[in-house]
Structures are given as structure tokens and as C-alpha cells.
């Protein structure tokens, strides 16, 4: 079979021929049809993530979509989504024509959503949904601010907030393309972010776009955008951080957090169990099948994976890249 293999930390994967994975008890053999290139894949492959440097060589890909070739719990031909621990623990990931996956991790898929769309949504969509509903506790009629609204997390958070009955959803995004994606997802207002933003100035722009104080903030950015958003919290607000692409640190005013009994919360997909993850993904795919949820993405064939990987690693990919392995 063909597979993408990381042979050196920090380098793009090479396409090689490998034997198909051996059968293991409790594992399914899945023929992969689609796999996204995610920021976590890139980070793990550098060898600098908090998981430590992965043993080489290995097949990257922390999630994928495919068809069951052999399993004890599902019939052959069942379409599934699956996670892997590639780059975080020893073992191979989804960017190969076949992969061995614990059967307990498989999520059977509805027929109405294309494999590449499922891959584009995946764990980023789960993070957005769970950060908003489970961790952030969004209630109908509340106002939501989504930082990084053009990312997959941001796009899903905007749409999910509307599906959950938010009265107003404001997004903030850096590039023109990201702003357009946030707007196309239905954000009521989109605030541009700049590299030279000052906290107070950005807070004023965000406040002007919002209808009063903000009840829930979804923050995959941290840095200056988070510091500005923290100034806008309503009484009982929930600020949920799930990333740091704009900076490792943010500041908050103690008086605002205390006087408004606001909650500053962290979220990671590592804190939810297999059942929660599967339920969240199934719910998201039901919305996608009904035309209520989508994300902008780019599809590339396996032969173009090394070049696409480099574009993602260099920050040149505007949209989520999904590798088509069919």
C-alpha cells in the first residue's frame, strides 16, 4: 500500500510503499478514503510538541475517514470516521491507504455526507461544538463572540451557536479570506484583526460589533484578541480557550472577572471520552447532512500530500486541506 511517512522531524512526509498493517485483536482494518492535514499533525511531526518527539519513521494523521475492510463489530463496507494517536504515541496514523484502528474508536457515518467533508469537520468541529455547548454552556438568547472565525473551529462555532439559539454571533478574523468565511457562515458581524492591534482599541471595535456584553467567548487564538475579548464579559459569562495561535499569553482585569462572576475555562478534546466524541460528531454530521453545517476546505490527491503539507506548515493554506486517498 502507499503511505505518507515522516522520516525526519520537521520535514514533509515522503510517499512510500509499505505492507498493509497486520491484524490485531480488537482492531479493525480500515481502507482510508480521506484524511485532513491539521495543525496538530504538523506540530507533532516537528518533534517539539508537549507529547515529545515521535519515534521515526511513522505515518502521520490524527484522524481519518474510510471503509471497514475487516472488523468483528461492524460489517465490511461500513463507512467510518476514526481518530489515531499518531505523533502523540507510538504507531501510525491515517495518511495511508489502510490503517489498523481500535474498533471501540470507530464512528459509523451517515450516507449523506461526503467523506472529504467529514474529514474537514472531524475533531476541530467536535472541539467547537463541545467548547460551545458542554464547556461553555450556551443558552438560547445569549450572545457569542468567536475569535478566529475563519478557522474550522471558528466556522463551526459560528454555525453551532446559531443552531443552539444564540441571539447574536460576532466573529473576529485576520485575513480577508477568513473574514469572508466567517461571514458566509452567518456571523452577524465580523471584526478584522490586525497584527498591530492594541488591546483597548480592539476591545472597542469588538464592543461596537456586539449588542451589549458577551455571554460566551470561543477563543482558539489567545494573545491580544483574547485580552480584548475578556473586557467584554457579561455577568456569568463563560470564556473558553482552546488554542494559542495568536500568542501564548493573555491578560484579564481582575475586577471584571470577579464583579461579573465570569468563568475562564480551558478546553481540549483529550478531556472528553469516546462516547462524548462520537455523540458530538454524529450530531454535527446530522446537521451537515441537513445542509445546516459546512466548512470551507480544499481537496488534494495523495500524490500532492507532501506539497500540501509544506503549505500547511508554512501558514500558506487558507482552508483546511483534506487528502483524498481513493
mmCIF file of C-alpha atoms in Angstrom:
data_model
loop_
_atom_site.group_PDB
_atom_site.id
_atom_site.type_symbol
_atom_site.label_atom_id
_atom_site.label_comp_id
_atom_site.label_asym_id
_atom_site.label_seq_id
_atom_site.Cartn_x
_atom_site.Cartn_y
_atom_site.Cartn_z
ATOM 1 C CA UNK A 1 0.000 0.000 0.000
ATOM 2 C CA UNK A 2 1.010 3.650 -0.386
ATOM 3 C CA UNK A 3 1.595 5.702 2.728
ATOM 4 C CA UNK A 4 2.933 9.098 3.760
ATOM 5 C CA UNK A 5 5.819 8.643 6.163
ATOM 6 C CA UNK A 6 7.617 11.139 8.384
ATOM 7 C CA UNK A 7 11.276 10.174 8.159
ATOM 8 C CA UNK A 8 12.790 13.273 9.771
ATOM 9 C CA UNK A 9 11.340 15.651 12.364
ATOM 10 C CA UNK A 10 10.285 18.913 10.764
ATOM 11 C CA UNK A 11 10.280 17.544 7.210
ATOM 12 C CA UNK A 12 7.297 16.906 4.967
ATOM 13 C CA UNK A 13 6.263 13.253 4.696
ATOM 14 C CA UNK A 14 7.562 11.098 1.862
ATOM 15 C CA UNK A 15 5.285 8.808 -0.136
ATOM 16 C CA UNK A 16 6.455 5.211 0.137
ATOM 17 C CA UNK A 17 5.226 1.666 -0.396
ATOM 18 C CA UNK A 18 4.578 -0.261 2.808
ATOM 19 C CA UNK A 19 2.980 -3.577 3.762
ATOM 20 C CA UNK A 20 -0.634 -3.352 4.923
ATOM 21 C CA UNK A 21 -0.967 -3.337 8.711
ATOM 22 C CA UNK A 22 -1.190 -6.676 10.455
ATOM 23 C CA UNK A 23 -4.465 -7.744 12.063
ATOM 24 C CA UNK A 24 -4.667 -7.152 15.824
ATOM 25 C CA UNK A 25 -7.230 -8.321 18.373
ATOM 26 C CA UNK A 26 -9.878 -5.663 18.945
ATOM 27 C CA UNK A 27 -8.750 -3.691 15.910
ATOM 28 C CA UNK A 28 -10.443 -3.069 12.584
ATOM 29 C CA UNK A 29 -8.677 -2.850 9.253
ATOM 30 C CA UNK A 30 -9.928 0.303 7.542
ATOM 31 C CA UNK A 31 -9.355 1.335 3.942
ATOM 32 C CA UNK A 32 -8.756 5.075 4.198
ATOM 33 C CA UNK A 33 -10.639 7.396 1.844
ATOM 34 C CA UNK A 34 -9.897 10.856 3.286
ATOM 35 C CA UNK A 35 -7.636 12.423 5.904
ATOM 36 C CA UNK A 36 -7.193 16.081 6.873
ATOM 37 C CA UNK A 37 -3.845 17.795 7.411
ATOM 38 C CA UNK A 38 -4.352 19.508 10.769
ATOM 39 C CA UNK A 39 -2.191 21.871 12.835
ATOM 40 C CA UNK A 40 -1.742 19.052 15.360
ATOM 41 C CA UNK A 41 -0.299 16.798 12.650
ATOM 42 C CA UNK A 42 2.222 19.478 11.723
ATOM 43 C CA UNK A 43 3.133 20.217 15.342
ATOM 44 C CA UNK A 44 3.656 16.571 16.295
ATOM 45 C CA UNK A 45 5.830 15.958 13.246
ATOM 46 C CA UNK A 46 8.196 18.777 14.244
ATOM 47 C CA UNK A 47 9.136 16.821 17.351
ATOM 48 C CA UNK A 48 8.548 19.890 19.535
ATOM 49 C CA UNK A 49 5.044 19.216 20.861
ATOM 50 C CA UNK A 50 4.325 18.590 24.530
ATOM 51 C CA UNK A 51 3.828 14.923 23.642
ATOM 52 C CA UNK A 52 7.562 14.663 22.924
ATOM 53 C CA UNK A 53 9.366 13.780 19.717
ATOM 54 C CA UNK A 54 7.631 10.838 17.993
ATOM 55 C CA UNK A 55 9.674 7.772 17.087
ATOM 56 C CA UNK A 56 10.651 7.651 13.407
ATOM 57 C CA UNK A 57 9.533 6.668 10.885
ATOM 58 C CA UNK A 58 5.769 6.912 11.311
ATOM 59 C CA UNK A 59 2.630 7.600 9.294
ATOM 60 C CA UNK A 60 1.029 10.904 10.367
ATOM 61 C CA UNK A 61 -2.674 11.698 10.529
ATOM 62 C CA UNK A 62 -4.574 12.084 13.802
ATOM 63 C CA UNK A 63 -7.929 11.306 12.189
ATOM 64 C CA UNK A 64 -9.415 9.895 9.033
ATOM 65 C CA UNK A 65 -12.422 8.562 7.181
ATOM 66 C CA UNK A 66 -12.661 5.194 5.490
ATOM 67 C CA UNK A 67 -14.445 1.937 4.850
ATOM 68 C CA UNK A 68 -14.219 -1.115 7.103
ATOM 69 C CA UNK A 69 -12.300 -3.902 5.372
ATOM 70 C CA UNK A 70 -12.364 -6.277 8.343
ATOM 71 C CA UNK A 71 -13.830 -5.971 11.852
ATOM 72 C CA UNK A 72 -15.757 -8.040 14.354
ATOM 73 C CA UNK A 73 -18.204 -5.316 15.449
ATOM 74 C CA UNK A 74 -19.114 -3.735 12.096
ATOM 75 C CA UNK A 75 -19.824 -5.326 8.704
ATOM 76 C CA UNK A 76 -17.357 -4.864 5.884
ATOM 77 C CA UNK A 77 -18.115 -1.813 3.777
ATOM 78 C CA UNK A 78 -19.319 0.329 6.700
ATOM 79 C CA UNK A 79 -18.196 3.943 6.331
ATOM 80 C CA UNK A 80 -16.456 5.185 9.467
ATOM 81 C CA UNK A 81 -14.599 8.112 10.978
ATOM 82 C CA UNK A 82 -11.685 7.273 13.262
ATOM 83 C CA UNK A 83 -9.069 9.033 15.435
ATOM 84 C CA UNK A 84 -5.459 7.957 15.903
ATOM 85 C CA UNK A 85 -2.671 8.852 18.316
ATOM 86 C CA UNK A 86 -0.062 9.274 15.559
ATOM 87 C CA UNK A 87 2.683 11.654 16.634
ATOM 88 C CA UNK A 88 1.446 11.576 20.222
ATOM 89 C CA UNK A 89 2.044 7.904 20.964
ATOM 90 C CA UNK A 90 3.924 5.188 19.047
ATOM 91 C CA UNK A 91 2.048 3.958 15.997
ATOM 92 C CA UNK A 92 0.824 5.006 12.589
ATOM 93 C CA UNK A 93 -1.926 7.386 11.568
ATOM 94 C CA UNK A 94 -4.498 7.898 8.857
ATOM 95 C CA UNK A 95 -2.370 9.021 5.898
ATOM 96 C CA UNK A 96 -2.042 5.561 4.403
ATOM 97 C CA UNK A 97 -4.259 3.510 2.143
ATOM 98 C CA UNK A 98 -5.037 1.161 5.024
ATOM 99 C CA UNK A 99 -4.837 1.595 8.782
ATOM 100 C CA UNK A 100 -5.461 -0.554 11.870
ATOM 101 C CA UNK A 101 -7.821 1.149 14.338
ATOM 102 C CA UNK A 102 -9.263 0.034 17.696
ATOM 103 C CA UNK A 103 -12.865 -0.944 16.969
ATOM 104 C CA UNK A 104 -14.061 0.993 20.011
ATOM 105 C CA UNK A 105 -12.887 4.229 18.362
ATOM 106 C CA UNK A 106 -14.870 3.856 15.131
ATOM 107 C CA UNK A 107 -17.856 6.133 14.455
ATOM 108 C CA UNK A 108 -20.239 4.838 11.778
ATOM 109 C CA UNK A 109 -21.209 7.564 9.315
ATOM 110 C CA UNK A 110 -24.483 8.611 7.705
ATOM 111 C CA UNK A 111 -24.573 8.201 3.947
ATOM 112 C CA UNK A 112 -25.474 11.794 3.097
ATOM 113 C CA UNK A 113 -22.155 13.486 3.980
ATOM 114 C CA UNK A 114 -19.170 13.089 1.672
ATOM 115 C CA UNK A 115 -16.025 11.550 3.138
ATOM 116 C CA UNK A 116 -13.964 14.666 2.436
ATOM 117 C CA UNK A 117 -16.471 16.864 4.288
ATOM 118 C CA UNK A 118 -16.458 14.503 7.256
ATOM 119 C CA UNK A 119 -12.659 14.712 7.292
ATOM 120 C CA UNK A 120 -12.741 18.509 7.052
ATOM 121 C CA UNK A 121 -15.058 18.687 10.070
ATOM 122 C CA UNK A 122 -13.605 15.959 12.278
ATOM 123 C CA UNK A 123 -12.005 16.760 15.599
ATOM 124 C CA UNK A 124 -11.944 20.526 15.012
ATOM 125 C CA UNK A 125 -15.725 20.506 14.675
ATOM 126 C CA UNK A 126 -16.033 18.352 17.786
ATOM 127 C CA UNK A 127 -13.871 20.845 19.694
ATOM 128 C CA UNK A 128 -16.006 23.786 18.563
ATOM 129 C CA UNK A 129 -19.265 22.026 19.436
ATOM 130 C CA UNK A 130 -18.151 20.773 22.839
ATOM 131 C CA UNK A 131 -16.432 24.042 23.789
ATOM 132 C CA UNK A 132 -19.620 25.917 22.998
ATOM 133 C CA UNK A 133 -22.261 23.557 24.395
ATOM 134 C CA UNK A 134 -20.624 21.358 27.029
ATOM 135 C CA UNK A 135 -17.876 23.579 28.397
ATOM 136 C CA UNK A 136 -19.381 26.975 27.549
ATOM 137 C CA UNK A 137 -22.973 26.011 28.388
ATOM 138 C CA UNK A 138 -24.513 28.244 25.716
ATOM 139 C CA UNK A 139 -28.177 29.006 26.332
ATOM 140 C CA UNK A 140 -30.756 30.263 23.803
ATOM 141 C CA UNK A 141 -30.830 34.053 23.624
ATOM 142 C CA UNK A 142 -27.200 34.556 24.642
ATOM 143 C CA UNK A 143 -24.593 36.485 22.653
ATOM 144 C CA UNK A 144 -21.478 34.694 21.372
ATOM 145 C CA UNK A 145 -18.107 36.061 20.287
ATOM 146 C CA UNK A 146 -15.991 33.721 18.142
ATOM 147 C CA UNK A 147 -12.318 34.613 17.777
ATOM 148 C CA UNK A 148 -10.576 33.157 14.740
ATOM 149 C CA UNK A 149 -13.911 32.895 12.950
ATOM 150 C CA UNK A 150 -12.407 31.778 9.630
ATOM 151 C CA UNK A 151 -10.765 28.617 11.005
ATOM 152 C CA UNK A 152 -12.581 25.280 11.043
ATOM 153 C CA UNK A 153 -13.187 25.708 14.784
ATOM 154 C CA UNK A 154 -14.451 29.235 14.176
ATOM 155 C CA UNK A 155 -16.695 28.343 11.249
ATOM 156 C CA UNK A 156 -18.317 25.511 13.166
ATOM 157 C CA UNK A 157 -18.655 27.608 16.336
ATOM 158 C CA UNK A 158 -20.496 30.345 14.414
ATOM 159 C CA UNK A 159 -22.951 27.895 12.878
ATOM 160 C CA UNK A 160 -23.331 25.860 16.061
ATOM 161 C CA UNK A 161 -24.125 28.992 18.082
ATOM 162 C CA UNK A 162 -26.919 29.814 15.660
ATOM 163 C CA UNK A 163 -28.225 26.243 15.766
ATOM 164 C CA UNK A 164 -28.293 26.475 19.564
ATOM 165 C CA UNK A 165 -30.360 29.677 19.543
ATOM 166 C CA UNK A 166 -27.805 32.429 20.130
ATOM 167 C CA UNK A 167 -29.378 35.865 19.640
ATOM 168 C CA UNK A 168 -26.234 37.336 18.075
ATOM 169 C CA UNK A 169 -22.938 35.843 16.892
ATOM 170 C CA UNK A 170 -19.955 38.124 16.314
ATOM 171 C CA UNK A 171 -16.716 36.847 14.773
ATOM 172 C CA UNK A 172 -13.196 38.248 14.596
ATOM 173 C CA UNK A 173 -10.761 37.163 11.880
ATOM 174 C CA UNK A 174 -7.436 38.289 10.461
ATOM 175 C CA UNK A 175 -7.247 37.744 6.680
ATOM 176 C CA UNK A 176 -9.825 38.849 4.150
ATOM 177 C CA UNK A 177 -10.455 35.217 3.252
ATOM 178 C CA UNK A 178 -11.041 34.306 6.885
ATOM 179 C CA UNK A 179 -13.409 37.240 7.300
ATOM 180 C CA UNK A 180 -15.328 36.125 4.214
ATOM 181 C CA UNK A 181 -15.590 32.569 5.556
ATOM 182 C CA UNK A 182 -16.902 33.818 8.894
ATOM 183 C CA UNK A 183 -19.470 35.984 7.138
ATOM 184 C CA UNK A 184 -20.558 33.124 4.870
ATOM 185 C CA UNK A 185 -21.184 31.004 7.958
ATOM 186 C CA UNK A 186 -23.743 33.570 9.095
ATOM 187 C CA UNK A 187 -21.894 35.736 11.608
ATOM 188 C CA UNK A 188 -23.977 38.821 12.371
ATOM 189 C CA UNK A 189 -20.812 40.945 12.307
ATOM 190 C CA UNK A 190 -17.155 40.293 11.528
ATOM 191 C CA UNK A 191 -14.397 42.377 13.116
ATOM 192 C CA UNK A 192 -11.000 42.481 11.332
ATOM 193 C CA UNK A 193 -7.939 41.526 13.374
ATOM 194 C CA UNK A 194 -4.520 43.066 12.699
ATOM 195 C CA UNK A 195 -1.022 42.109 13.802
ATOM 196 C CA UNK A 196 -0.586 45.545 15.423
ATOM 197 C CA UNK A 197 -3.867 45.553 17.364
ATOM 198 C CA UNK A 198 -3.776 47.128 20.820
ATOM 199 C CA UNK A 199 -5.983 45.574 23.497
ATOM 200 C CA UNK A 200 -8.140 48.610 24.281
ATOM 201 C CA UNK A 201 -8.541 49.584 20.637
ATOM 202 C CA UNK A 202 -9.577 46.070 19.621
ATOM 203 C CA UNK A 203 -11.929 45.798 22.615
ATOM 204 C CA UNK A 204 -13.685 48.953 21.424
ATOM 205 C CA UNK A 205 -14.106 47.529 17.910
ATOM 206 C CA UNK A 206 -15.473 44.264 19.288
ATOM 207 C CA UNK A 207 -17.837 46.108 21.623
ATOM 208 C CA UNK A 208 -19.166 48.191 18.722
ATOM 209 C CA UNK A 209 -19.996 44.994 16.813
ATOM 210 C CA UNK A 210 -21.695 43.345 19.793
ATOM 211 C CA UNK A 211 -25.124 44.064 21.210
ATOM 212 C CA UNK A 212 -24.093 44.626 24.805
ATOM 213 C CA UNK A 213 -21.863 42.342 26.852
ATOM 214 C CA UNK A 214 -20.864 38.886 25.660
ATOM 215 C CA UNK A 215 -22.120 35.695 27.301
ATOM 216 C CA UNK A 216 -19.820 33.124 25.662
ATOM 217 C CA UNK A 217 -16.418 33.631 24.026
ATOM 218 C CA UNK A 218 -14.861 30.857 21.923
ATOM 219 C CA UNK A 219 -11.127 31.533 21.765
ATOM 220 C CA UNK A 220 -8.691 29.453 19.702
ATOM 221 C CA UNK A 221 -6.295 32.433 19.492
ATOM 222 C CA UNK A 222 -5.245 33.681 22.968
ATOM 223 C CA UNK A 223 -2.903 36.710 22.783
ATOM 224 C CA UNK A 224 -4.205 40.230 22.189
ATOM 225 C CA UNK A 225 -7.615 39.128 20.784
ATOM 226 C CA UNK A 226 -8.312 37.152 23.956
ATOM 227 C CA UNK A 227 -7.205 40.025 26.189
ATOM 228 C CA UNK A 228 -9.591 42.349 24.348
ATOM 229 C CA UNK A 229 -12.497 39.897 24.476
ATOM 230 C CA UNK A 230 -12.055 39.428 28.216
ATOM 231 C CA UNK A 231 -13.009 43.074 28.706
ATOM 232 C CA UNK A 232 -16.475 42.457 27.233
ATOM 233 C CA UNK A 233 -17.774 39.707 29.509
ATOM 234 C CA UNK A 234 -21.357 39.773 30.734
ATOM 235 C CA UNK A 235 -22.482 38.721 34.187
ATOM 236 C CA UNK A 236 -21.989 34.957 34.420
ATOM 237 C CA UNK A 237 -20.090 34.851 31.119
ATOM 238 C CA UNK A 238 -18.001 31.867 30.067
ATOM 239 C CA UNK A 239 -14.707 32.409 28.258
ATOM 240 C CA UNK A 240 -13.467 29.154 26.677
ATOM 241 C CA UNK A 241 -9.904 28.952 25.416
ATOM 242 C CA UNK A 242 -8.902 26.081 23.121
ATOM 243 C CA UNK A 243 -5.794 27.341 21.375
ATOM 244 C CA UNK A 244 -2.996 29.894 21.186
ATOM 245 C CA UNK A 245 -2.382 30.673 17.516
ATOM 246 C CA UNK A 246 -2.163 34.442 18.216
ATOM 247 C CA UNK A 247 0.025 34.204 21.304
ATOM 248 C CA UNK A 248 0.779 32.103 24.357
ATOM 249 C CA UNK A 249 -0.491 34.611 26.919
ATOM 250 C CA UNK A 250 -3.499 36.842 27.524
ATOM 251 C CA UNK A 251 -4.323 39.231 30.367
ATOM 252 C CA UNK A 252 -7.565 39.904 32.192
ATOM 253 C CA UNK A 253 -8.844 42.552 34.559
ATOM 254 C CA UNK A 254 -9.495 41.009 37.946
ATOM 255 C CA UNK A 255 -12.311 43.473 38.659
ATOM 256 C CA UNK A 256 -14.216 42.432 35.525
ATOM 257 C CA UNK A 257 -13.900 38.710 36.139
ATOM 258 C CA UNK A 258 -14.811 38.961 39.829
ATOM 259 C CA UNK A 259 -17.561 41.564 39.587
ATOM 260 C CA UNK A 260 -19.295 39.645 36.813
ATOM 261 C CA UNK A 261 -18.696 36.158 38.246
ATOM 262 C CA UNK A 262 -17.259 35.226 34.864
ATOM 263 C CA UNK A 263 -15.586 31.875 34.223
ATOM 264 C CA UNK A 264 -12.312 31.451 32.321
ATOM 265 C CA UNK A 265 -12.189 27.867 31.082
ATOM 266 C CA UNK A 266 -9.851 25.675 29.088
ATOM 267 C CA UNK A 267 -10.958 23.021 26.627
ATOM 268 C CA UNK A 268 -9.203 20.114 24.925
ATOM 269 C CA UNK A 269 -10.634 17.122 23.100
ATOM 270 C CA UNK A 270 -8.456 14.983 25.374
ATOM 271 C CA UNK A 271 -10.874 15.602 28.256
ATOM 272 C CA UNK A 272 -13.916 14.026 26.579
ATOM 273 C CA UNK A 273 -14.458 10.294 26.344
ATOM 274 C CA UNK A 274 -15.094 8.143 23.286
ATOM 275 C CA UNK A 275 -18.866 8.241 23.731
ATOM 276 C CA UNK A 276 -18.969 12.037 24.046
ATOM 277 C CA UNK A 277 -16.773 12.435 20.982
ATOM 278 C CA UNK A 278 -18.882 10.042 18.936
ATOM 279 C CA UNK A 279 -22.137 11.684 20.016
ATOM 280 C CA UNK A 280 -20.816 15.151 19.167
ATOM 281 C CA UNK A 281 -19.589 14.072 15.742
ATOM 282 C CA UNK A 282 -22.854 12.276 14.981
ATOM 283 C CA UNK A 283 -24.842 15.395 15.913
ATOM 284 C CA UNK A 284 -22.630 17.592 13.744
ATOM 285 C CA UNK A 285 -22.957 15.227 10.775
ATOM 286 C CA UNK A 286 -26.742 15.214 11.129
ATOM 287 C CA UNK A 287 -26.658 18.994 10.771
ATOM 288 C CA UNK A 288 -24.245 18.701 7.836
ATOM 289 C CA UNK A 289 -26.489 16.137 6.124
ATOM 290 C CA UNK A 290 -29.440 18.525 6.508
ATOM 291 C CA UNK A 291 -27.465 21.404 4.977
ATOM 292 C CA UNK A 292 -27.234 23.347 8.241
ATOM 293 C CA UNK A 293 -23.462 22.992 8.741
ATOM 294 C CA UNK A 294 -20.444 23.150 6.445
ATOM 295 C CA UNK A 295 -16.803 24.224 6.398
ATOM 296 C CA UNK A 296 -14.646 25.560 3.604
ATOM 297 C CA UNK A 297 -11.940 23.066 2.604
ATOM 298 C CA UNK A 298 -9.520 22.110 -0.159
ATOM 299 C CA UNK A 299 -9.174 18.577 -1.521
ATOM 300 C CA UNK A 300 -5.836 17.249 -2.811
ATOM 301 C CA UNK A 301 -4.886 13.773 -4.078
ATOM 302 C CA UNK A 302 -2.381 11.634 -2.184
ATOM 303 C CA UNK A 303 0.347 12.427 -4.735
ATOM 304 C CA UNK A 304 0.151 16.097 -3.717
ATOM 305 C CA UNK A 305 0.264 15.454 0.023
ATOM 306 C CA UNK A 306 3.960 16.414 0.544
ATOM 307 C CA UNK A 307 3.472 19.799 -1.161
ATOM 308 C CA UNK A 308 0.171 20.407 0.639
ATOM 309 C CA UNK A 309 1.867 19.529 3.941
ATOM 310 C CA UNK A 310 4.544 22.157 3.294
ATOM 311 C CA UNK A 311 1.928 24.798 2.511
ATOM 312 C CA UNK A 312 0.136 23.999 5.767
ATOM 313 C CA UNK A 313 3.391 24.056 7.751
ATOM 314 C CA UNK A 314 4.362 27.428 6.244
ATOM 315 C CA UNK A 315 0.985 29.003 7.002
ATOM 316 C CA UNK A 316 0.108 29.315 3.316
ATOM 317 C CA UNK A 317 -3.060 27.210 3.404
ATOM 318 C CA UNK A 318 -6.125 29.424 3.805
ATOM 319 C CA UNK A 319 -8.515 26.495 4.230
ATOM 320 C CA UNK A 320 -8.435 23.031 5.781
ATOM 321 C CA UNK A 321 -6.612 20.657 3.423
ATOM 322 C CA UNK A 322 -8.132 17.194 3.021
ATOM 323 C CA UNK A 323 -6.195 14.396 1.320
ATOM 324 C CA UNK A 324 -8.287 12.175 -0.961
ATOM 325 C CA UNK A 325 -6.890 8.634 -0.796
ATOM 326 C CA UNK A 326 -9.407 6.967 -3.124
#
